[in-house]
Amino acid sequence: MKAIRIHRFGGPEVLQLDEIDKPSTDGGKLLIRVAAASVNPVDYKIRKGGYPGVSDADLPITLGRDVAGVVETAAGDFKVGDEVYAHLSWPDGGYVDYAVVVPGGAAAKPKSIDMIAAAGVPLAATTAWQGLFDHGGLKSGQTVLIHGASGGVGGFAVQFAKAKGARVIATASGDGLQTVRDYGADEVVDYKTQKFEDVAHDVDLVFDLIGGDTQGRSFAVLKPGGALISTVQEPDKAKAAEKQLKAERYRATPNGAELAEMAALIDAGKVKVVVAKTFPLAQAADAHRFLENDHPIGKVVLTTG
């Protein structure tokens, strides 16, 4: 099969189209004939080198953390021919013709969207879901401040929070302001011209996708007992302790049951998936350049076949 791999770290030019063997399904894994695979910021961070836990000793590796396709070899509750979408476990990669995934990392594809849109969901949506609910403990009636709300993870976070009955304050800029409004945010802050501290007060949860000074300033808007949850930077534990806050950084883990819940929200029309652009698998380098340099609103997806 064809696979996009890196044999060394560097720019988009290190992405190489290789012919490799189909992966083994030993250990009860599903084999999925991939229709589309998502491109995420973590992919180009790994490609560049320096990403925690990925070293020269791991090369060559196949990039890509999420896919949509058709089950080729059955496992678990899935049978041959089922349409699924999946969040892959490391080091299994998604830039391939055939991907393997443990059954617990897959779910039936949402019926209301195509394979391309479905491929853009698992990693970003699972990251948003687990940050809000598993780590952040967000409940109906609470207020969440989402930094970086127009990106892939942020867009899902706004929609999930609204679907679960929370009040959402979101930061964005430029074209992202209208996008976040369309996602349903109750209040939108243009971080280039406004201070979020002037809008957000007594917040139950800050969902931080930015880090740096933005994260540091966020402690001031949280109510005692609230939470600051980040995907990018470990929060200051001393500041958190002063205000009796929960504060942590996390990484998303595959969870098929949560993917099934997300699919139900998508099919109910409560969550929409925006695809910015698609590229053929062989043009993965162009997809990386587009995502990294253009900072598009919506998902970037590779198509196979």
mmCIF file of C-alpha atoms in Angstrom:
data_model
loop_
_atom_site.group_PDB
_atom_site.id
_atom_site.type_symbol
_atom_site.label_atom_id
_atom_site.label_comp_id
_atom_site.label_asym_id
_atom_site.label_seq_id
_atom_site.Cartn_x
_atom_site.Cartn_y
_atom_site.Cartn_z
ATOM 1 C CA MET A 1 0.000 0.000 0.000
ATOM 2 C CA LYS A 2 0.971 3.654 -0.234
ATOM 3 C CA ALA A 3 1.983 5.566 2.888
ATOM 4 C CA ILE A 4 3.321 9.038 3.566
ATOM 5 C CA ARG A 5 6.276 8.686 5.943
ATOM 6 C CA ILE A 6 9.162 10.729 7.229
ATOM 7 C CA HIS A 7 12.670 9.249 7.335
ATOM 8 C CA ARG A 8 14.162 12.405 8.835
ATOM 9 C CA PHE A 9 12.861 15.541 10.518
ATOM 10 C CA GLY A 10 12.511 18.792 8.618
ATOM 11 C CA GLY A 11 10.245 20.816 6.351
ATOM 12 C CA PRO A 12 7.335 19.546 4.242
ATOM 13 C CA GLU A 13 9.828 18.184 1.699
ATOM 14 C CA VAL A 14 10.707 15.306 4.065
ATOM 15 C CA LEU A 15 7.243 13.798 3.562
ATOM 16 C CA GLN A 16 7.870 10.784 1.347
ATOM 17 C CA LEU A 17 5.421 8.587 -0.564
ATOM 18 C CA ASP A 18 6.468 4.986 0.160
ATOM 19 C CA GLU A 19 5.227 1.558 -0.867
ATOM 20 C CA ILE A 20 4.971 -0.581 2.265
ATOM 21 C CA ASP A 21 3.203 -3.742 3.403
ATOM 22 C CA LYS A 22 -0.345 -3.566 4.678
ATOM 23 C CA PRO A 23 -0.342 -3.382 8.475
ATOM 24 C CA SER A 24 -0.991 -6.476 10.564
ATOM 25 C CA THR A 25 -4.257 -6.831 12.427
ATOM 26 C CA ASP A 26 -2.677 -8.983 15.150
ATOM 27 C CA GLY A 27 -4.001 -8.173 18.591
ATOM 28 C CA GLY A 28 -7.611 -7.768 17.479
ATOM 29 C CA LYS A 29 -7.213 -4.543 15.531
ATOM 30 C CA LEU A 30 -9.536 -3.330 12.783
ATOM 31 C CA LEU A 31 -8.133 -2.923 9.278
ATOM 32 C CA ILE A 32 -9.715 0.102 7.626
ATOM 33 C CA ARG A 33 -9.564 0.905 3.924
ATOM 34 C CA VAL A 34 -8.950 4.628 4.267
ATOM 35 C CA ALA A 35 -11.055 7.048 2.259
ATOM 36 C CA ALA A 36 -9.712 10.197 3.902
ATOM 37 C CA ALA A 37 -7.286 11.228 6.625
ATOM 38 C CA SER A 38 -7.094 14.454 8.582
ATOM 39 C CA VAL A 39 -4.039 16.716 8.738
ATOM 40 C CA ASN A 40 -3.520 18.265 12.174
ATOM 41 C CA PRO A 41 -1.002 20.708 13.678
ATOM 42 C CA VAL A 42 0.525 17.853 15.685
ATOM 43 C CA ASP A 43 1.544 16.274 12.363
ATOM 44 C CA TYR A 44 3.788 19.134 11.293
ATOM 45 C CA LYS A 45 5.108 19.506 14.828
ATOM 46 C CA ILE A 46 6.233 15.875 14.736
ATOM 47 C CA ARG A 47 7.595 16.324 11.207
ATOM 48 C CA LYS A 48 9.790 19.229 12.305
ATOM 49 C CA GLY A 49 11.352 17.241 15.167
ATOM 50 C CA GLY A 50 11.473 18.072 18.836
ATOM 51 C CA TYR A 51 7.970 16.806 19.572
ATOM 52 C CA PRO A 52 7.981 15.074 22.990
ATOM 53 C CA GLY A 53 8.319 11.320 22.736
ATOM 54 C CA VAL A 54 9.237 11.180 19.031
ATOM 55 C CA SER A 55 12.946 10.817 18.263
ATOM 56 C CA ASP A 56 15.249 9.678 15.468
ATOM 57 C CA ALA A 57 15.014 6.169 16.896
ATOM 58 C CA ASP A 58 11.316 6.072 15.889
ATOM 59 C CA LEU A 59 11.958 6.839 12.209
ATOM 60 C CA PRO A 60 10.619 6.134 9.687
ATOM 61 C CA ILE A 61 7.122 6.909 10.903
ATOM 62 C CA THR A 62 3.768 7.414 9.226
ATOM 63 C CA LEU A 63 2.003 10.622 10.204
ATOM 64 C CA GLY A 64 -1.707 11.108 10.765
ATOM 65 C CA ARG A 65 -3.889 10.471 13.799
ATOM 66 C CA ASP A 66 -7.418 10.146 12.392
ATOM 67 C CA VAL A 67 -9.165 8.588 9.416
ATOM 68 C CA ALA A 68 -12.526 7.666 7.913
ATOM 69 C CA GLY A 69 -13.090 4.614 5.769
ATOM 70 C CA VAL A 70 -14.549 1.132 5.431
ATOM 71 C CA VAL A 71 -13.774 -1.893 7.604
ATOM 72 C CA GLU A 72 -11.716 -4.420 5.647
ATOM 73 C CA THR A 73 -10.933 -6.872 8.467
ATOM 74 C CA ALA A 74 -13.487 -7.154 11.246
ATOM 75 C CA ALA A 75 -12.818 -6.890 14.979
ATOM 76 C CA GLY A 76 -14.821 -6.131 18.089
ATOM 77 C CA ASP A 77 -18.393 -5.113 17.217
ATOM 78 C CA PHE A 78 -17.437 -3.995 13.708
ATOM 79 C CA LYS A 79 -17.998 -6.096 10.612
ATOM 80 C CA VAL A 80 -16.572 -5.975 7.094
ATOM 81 C CA GLY A 81 -18.117 -3.146 5.101
ATOM 82 C CA ASP A 82 -18.978 -0.923 8.058
ATOM 83 C CA GLU A 83 -18.296 2.780 7.508
ATOM 84 C CA VAL A 84 -16.284 4.087 10.442
ATOM 85 C CA TYR A 85 -14.206 6.978 11.648
ATOM 86 C CA ALA A 86 -11.341 6.482 14.041
ATOM 87 C CA HIS A 87 -8.763 8.092 16.298
ATOM 88 C CA LEU A 88 -5.549 6.106 15.879
ATOM 89 C CA SER A 89 -3.162 5.057 18.617
ATOM 90 C CA TRP A 90 0.554 5.861 18.392
ATOM 91 C CA PRO A 91 2.497 4.786 16.359
ATOM 92 C CA ASP A 92 -0.204 3.720 13.865
ATOM 93 C CA GLY A 93 -0.483 6.363 11.138
ATOM 94 C CA GLY A 94 -3.341 7.673 9.014
ATOM 95 C CA TYR A 95 -1.623 8.936 5.841
ATOM 96 C CA VAL A 96 -2.093 5.517 4.260
ATOM 97 C CA ASP A 97 -4.309 3.379 2.028
ATOM 98 C CA TYR A 98 -5.035 1.011 4.928
ATOM 99 C CA ALA A 99 -4.953 1.882 8.629
ATOM 100 C CA VAL A 100 -5.223 -0.220 11.756
ATOM 101 C CA VAL A 101 -7.013 0.822 14.925
ATOM 102 C CA VAL A 102 -8.107 -0.879 18.104
ATOM 103 C CA PRO A 103 -11.912 -1.267 18.067
ATOM 104 C CA GLY A 104 -12.123 0.995 21.114
ATOM 105 C CA GLY A 105 -10.772 3.896 19.063
ATOM 106 C CA ALA A 106 -13.404 3.702 16.306
ATOM 107 C CA ALA A 107 -17.124 4.388 15.912
ATOM 108 C CA ALA A 108 -19.720 4.289 13.172
ATOM 109 C CA LYS A 109 -19.247 7.250 10.840
ATOM 110 C CA PRO A 110 -21.866 9.990 11.221
ATOM 111 C CA LYS A 111 -24.507 9.280 8.574
ATOM 112 C CA SER A 112 -25.138 12.911 7.676
ATOM 113 C CA ILE A 113 -21.612 13.744 6.458
ATOM 114 C CA ASP A 114 -19.282 12.261 3.860
ATOM 115 C CA MET A 115 -15.969 10.496 4.420
ATOM 116 C CA ILE A 116 -13.942 13.668 3.908
ATOM 117 C CA ALA A 117 -15.779 15.585 6.618
ATOM 118 C CA ALA A 118 -15.806 12.556 8.911
ATOM 119 C CA ALA A 119 -12.026 12.214 8.678
ATOM 120 C CA GLY A 120 -11.696 15.737 10.027
ATOM 121 C CA VAL A 121 -13.492 14.915 13.252
ATOM 122 C CA PRO A 122 -11.808 12.318 15.515
ATOM 123 C CA LEU A 123 -8.603 13.897 16.853
ATOM 124 C CA ALA A 124 -9.757 17.515 17.028
ATOM 125 C CA ALA A 125 -13.205 16.642 18.365
ATOM 126 C CA THR A 126 -11.909 14.141 20.916
ATOM 127 C CA THR A 127 -9.393 16.724 22.117
ATOM 128 C CA ALA A 128 -12.204 19.245 22.565
ATOM 129 C CA TRP A 129 -14.568 16.757 24.220
ATOM 130 C CA GLN A 130 -12.046 15.416 26.707
ATOM 131 C CA GLY A 131 -10.787 18.897 27.582
ATOM 132 C CA LEU A 132 -14.261 20.225 28.280
ATOM 133 C CA PHE A 133 -15.917 17.267 29.960
ATOM 134 C CA ASP A 134 -13.396 14.617 31.076
ATOM 135 C CA HIS A 135 -10.787 17.043 32.399
ATOM 136 C CA GLY A 136 -12.733 20.300 32.739
ATOM 137 C CA GLY A 137 -15.924 18.814 34.200
ATOM 138 C CA LEU A 138 -18.101 21.304 32.268
ATOM 139 C CA LYS A 139 -21.819 21.048 33.047
ATOM 140 C CA SER A 140 -25.019 22.585 31.766
ATOM 141 C CA GLY A 141 -25.487 26.152 32.999
ATOM 142 C CA GLN A 142 -21.783 26.779 33.568
ATOM 143 C CA THR A 143 -19.613 29.290 31.709
ATOM 144 C CA VAL A 144 -16.563 28.346 29.660
ATOM 145 C CA LEU A 145 -13.969 30.670 28.110
ATOM 146 C CA ILE A 146 -12.406 29.091 25.019
ATOM 147 C CA HIS A 147 -9.150 30.559 23.718
ATOM 148 C CA GLY A 148 -8.398 29.924 20.041
ATOM 149 C CA ALA A 149 -12.027 29.120 19.325
ATOM 150 C CA SER A 150 -11.921 29.327 15.523
ATOM 151 C CA GLY A 151 -9.367 26.529 15.079
ATOM 152 C CA GLY A 152 -10.079 22.849 14.601
ATOM 153 C CA VAL A 153 -10.235 21.955 18.291
ATOM 154 C CA GLY A 154 -11.757 25.272 19.338
ATOM 155 C CA GLY A 155 -14.572 25.079 16.815
ATOM 156 C CA PHE A 156 -15.669 21.704 18.104
ATOM 157 C CA ALA A 157 -15.294 22.910 21.695
ATOM 158 C CA VAL A 158 -17.677 25.823 21.147
ATOM 159 C CA GLN A 159 -20.275 23.553 19.574
ATOM 160 C CA PHE A 160 -19.988 20.769 22.155
ATOM 161 C CA ALA A 161 -20.228 23.225 25.039
ATOM 162 C CA LYS A 162 -23.361 24.808 23.557
ATOM 163 C CA ALA A 163 -24.899 21.408 22.813
ATOM 164 C CA LYS A 164 -24.445 20.489 26.483
ATOM 165 C CA GLY A 165 -26.078 23.689 27.729
ATOM 166 C CA ALA A 166 -23.072 25.794 28.721
ATOM 167 C CA ARG A 167 -22.564 29.526 28.178
ATOM 168 C CA VAL A 168 -19.619 30.115 25.844
ATOM 169 C CA ILE A 169 -17.249 33.060 25.659
ATOM 170 C CA ALA A 170 -14.807 32.620 22.783
ATOM 171 C CA THR A 171 -11.682 34.451 21.634
ATOM 172 C CA ALA A 172 -10.783 34.777 17.951
ATOM 173 C CA SER A 173 -9.777 37.365 15.358
ATOM 174 C CA GLY A 174 -10.336 38.278 11.715
ATOM 175 C CA ASP A 175 -12.579 35.899 9.772
ATOM 176 C CA GLY A 176 -12.623 33.649 12.806
ATOM 177 C CA LEU A 177 -14.910 36.056 14.662
ATOM 178 C CA GLN A 178 -17.887 35.317 12.410
ATOM 179 C CA THR A 179 -17.006 31.632 12.307
ATOM 180 C CA VAL A 180 -17.164 31.418 16.094
ATOM 181 C CA ARG A 181 -20.475 33.282 16.126
ATOM 182 C CA ASP A 182 -21.790 30.777 13.592
ATOM 183 C CA TYR A 183 -20.681 27.966 15.906
ATOM 184 C CA GLY A 184 -22.987 29.441 18.544
ATOM 185 C CA ALA A 185 -20.721 31.309 20.966
ATOM 186 C CA ASP A 186 -22.687 33.583 23.298
ATOM 187 C CA GLU A 187 -19.968 36.226 23.414
ATOM 188 C CA VAL A 188 -17.025 36.650 21.055
ATOM 189 C CA VAL A 189 -13.868 38.563 21.967
ATOM 190 C CA ASP A 190 -11.537 39.940 19.279
ATOM 191 C CA TYR A 191 -8.259 39.313 21.085
ATOM 192 C CA LYS A 192 -6.453 41.827 18.856
ATOM 193 C CA THR A 193 -8.624 44.747 19.959
ATOM 194 C CA GLN A 194 -10.213 43.608 23.243
ATOM 195 C CA LYS A 195 -9.090 42.173 26.549
ATOM 196 C CA PHE A 196 -10.967 39.018 27.417
ATOM 197 C CA GLU A 197 -10.737 40.044 31.093
ATOM 198 C CA ASP A 198 -13.159 42.892 30.305
ATOM 199 C CA VAL A 199 -15.784 40.405 29.163
ATOM 200 C CA ALA A 200 -15.208 37.178 31.087
ATOM 201 C CA HIS A 201 -15.856 37.067 34.850
ATOM 202 C CA ASP A 202 -16.505 34.229 37.316
ATOM 203 C CA VAL A 203 -15.798 31.623 34.657
ATOM 204 C CA ASP A 204 -16.151 27.945 35.582
ATOM 205 C CA LEU A 205 -13.698 26.665 32.972
ATOM 206 C CA VAL A 206 -10.971 28.143 30.798
ATOM 207 C CA PHE A 207 -10.164 25.880 27.863
ATOM 208 C CA ASP A 208 -6.746 27.054 26.718
ATOM 209 C CA LEU A 209 -5.519 26.303 23.198
ATOM 210 C CA ILE A 210 -3.021 29.209 23.107
ATOM 211 C CA GLY A 211 -0.762 29.159 26.197
ATOM 212 C CA GLY A 212 1.770 31.863 27.056
ATOM 213 C CA ASP A 213 0.541 35.216 28.325
ATOM 214 C CA THR A 214 -3.038 34.327 27.413
ATOM 215 C CA GLN A 215 -2.941 31.386 29.800
ATOM 216 C CA GLY A 216 -1.314 33.417 32.560
ATOM 217 C CA ARG A 217 -3.966 36.151 32.383
ATOM 218 C CA SER A 218 -6.763 33.572 32.425
ATOM 219 C CA PHE A 219 -6.364 32.794 36.127
ATOM 220 C CA ALA A 220 -7.929 36.181 36.928
ATOM 221 C CA VAL A 221 -11.275 35.372 35.291
ATOM 222 C CA LEU A 222 -11.856 32.017 36.983
ATOM 223 C CA LYS A 223 -14.094 31.598 39.992
ATOM 224 C CA PRO A 224 -12.733 29.702 43.022
ATOM 225 C CA GLY A 225 -13.035 25.990 42.388
ATOM 226 C CA GLY A 226 -12.941 26.467 38.629
ATOM 227 C CA ALA A 227 -10.604 24.802 36.177
ATOM 228 C CA LEU A 228 -7.935 25.816 33.655
ATOM 229 C CA ILE A 229 -7.353 23.025 31.154
ATOM 230 C CA SER A 230 -4.743 23.351 28.411
ATOM 231 C CA THR A 231 -3.597 21.363 25.404
ATOM 232 C CA VAL A 232 -0.413 23.366 24.928
ATOM 233 C CA GLN A 233 1.224 24.313 28.227
ATOM 234 C CA GLU A 234 1.318 23.098 31.816
ATOM 235 C CA PRO A 235 -0.471 25.733 33.929
ATOM 236 C CA ASP A 236 1.169 27.401 36.930
ATOM 237 C CA LYS A 237 0.372 25.079 39.840
ATOM 238 C CA ALA A 238 1.172 27.710 42.482
ATOM 239 C CA LYS A 239 -1.333 30.164 40.999
ATOM 240 C CA ALA A 240 -3.895 27.396 40.775
ATOM 241 C CA ALA A 241 -3.418 26.453 44.413
ATOM 242 C CA GLU A 242 -3.865 30.066 45.548
ATOM 243 C CA LYS A 243 -7.342 30.164 44.025
ATOM 244 C CA GLN A 244 -8.223 26.510 44.648
ATOM 245 C CA LEU A 245 -8.382 25.775 40.933
ATOM 246 C CA LYS A 246 -7.917 22.588 38.990
ATOM 247 C CA ALA A 247 -5.168 23.223 36.430
ATOM 248 C CA GLU A 248 -3.634 20.720 34.054
ATOM 249 C CA ARG A 249 -2.348 19.983 30.584
ATOM 250 C CA TYR A 250 -3.503 16.814 28.838
ATOM 251 C CA ARG A 251 -3.355 14.853 25.602
ATOM 252 C CA ALA A 252 -6.387 13.279 24.011
ATOM 253 C CA THR A 253 -6.701 9.505 24.001
ATOM 254 C CA PRO A 254 -8.768 7.388 21.567
ATOM 255 C CA ASN A 255 -12.310 6.774 22.799
ATOM 256 C CA GLY A 256 -14.853 5.156 20.503
ATOM 257 C CA ALA A 257 -17.753 5.656 22.911
ATOM 258 C CA GLU A 258 -17.154 9.403 22.859
ATOM 259 C CA LEU A 259 -16.881 9.350 19.057
ATOM 260 C CA ALA A 260 -20.306 7.700 18.984
ATOM 261 C CA GLU A 261 -21.742 10.504 21.141
ATOM 262 C CA MET A 262 -20.199 13.089 18.822
ATOM 263 C CA ALA A 263 -21.637 11.334 15.764
ATOM 264 C CA ALA A 264 -25.107 11.563 17.313
ATOM 265 C CA LEU A 265 -24.682 15.320 17.816
ATOM 266 C CA ILE A 266 -23.490 15.742 14.228
ATOM 267 C CA ASP A 267 -26.408 13.730 12.859
ATOM 268 C CA ALA A 268 -28.815 15.734 15.023
ATOM 269 C CA GLY A 269 -27.557 18.947 13.402
ATOM 270 C CA LYS A 270 -26.107 20.292 16.646
ATOM 271 C CA VAL A 271 -22.475 20.136 15.460
ATOM 272 C CA LYS A 272 -21.176 20.963 11.997
ATOM 273 C CA VAL A 273 -17.873 20.004 10.434
ATOM 274 C CA VAL A 274 -16.063 22.589 8.293
ATOM 275 C CA VAL A 275 -13.518 21.392 5.736
ATOM 276 C CA ALA A 276 -11.181 24.110 4.482
ATOM 277 C CA LYS A 277 -9.435 22.163 1.710
ATOM 278 C CA THR A 278 -8.629 18.658 0.505
ATOM 279 C CA PHE A 279 -5.440 17.286 -1.053
ATOM 280 C CA PRO A 280 -4.612 13.913 -2.613
ATOM 281 C CA LEU A 281 -2.478 11.701 -0.387
ATOM 282 C CA ALA A 282 0.559 12.198 -2.649
ATOM 283 C CA GLN A 283 0.326 15.971 -2.034
ATOM 284 C CA ALA A 284 0.671 15.723 1.733
ATOM 285 C CA ALA A 285 3.562 18.205 1.640
ATOM 286 C CA ASP A 286 1.280 20.831 0.082
ATOM 287 C CA ALA A 287 -1.342 20.081 2.734
ATOM 288 C CA HIS A 288 1.240 20.697 5.460
ATOM 289 C CA ARG A 289 2.314 23.990 3.883
ATOM 290 C CA PHE A 290 -1.303 25.117 3.629
ATOM 291 C CA LEU A 291 -2.164 24.234 7.231
ATOM 292 C CA GLU A 292 1.036 25.604 8.711
ATOM 293 C CA ASN A 293 1.272 28.844 6.742
ATOM 294 C CA ASP A 294 -2.316 29.806 5.894
ATOM 295 C CA HIS A 295 -3.910 28.916 9.262
ATOM 296 C CA PRO A 296 -7.213 28.010 7.580
ATOM 297 C CA ILE A 297 -10.578 27.964 9.286
ATOM 298 C CA GLY A 298 -11.788 24.376 9.112
ATOM 299 C CA LYS A 299 -10.087 21.053 8.605
ATOM 300 C CA VAL A 300 -7.467 20.036 6.050
ATOM 301 C CA VAL A 301 -8.012 16.517 4.717
ATOM 302 C CA LEU A 302 -6.080 14.061 2.545
ATOM 303 C CA THR A 303 -7.979 11.790 0.165
ATOM 304 C CA THR A 304 -6.845 8.356 -1.007
ATOM 305 C CA GLY A 305 -7.618 6.212 -4.022
#
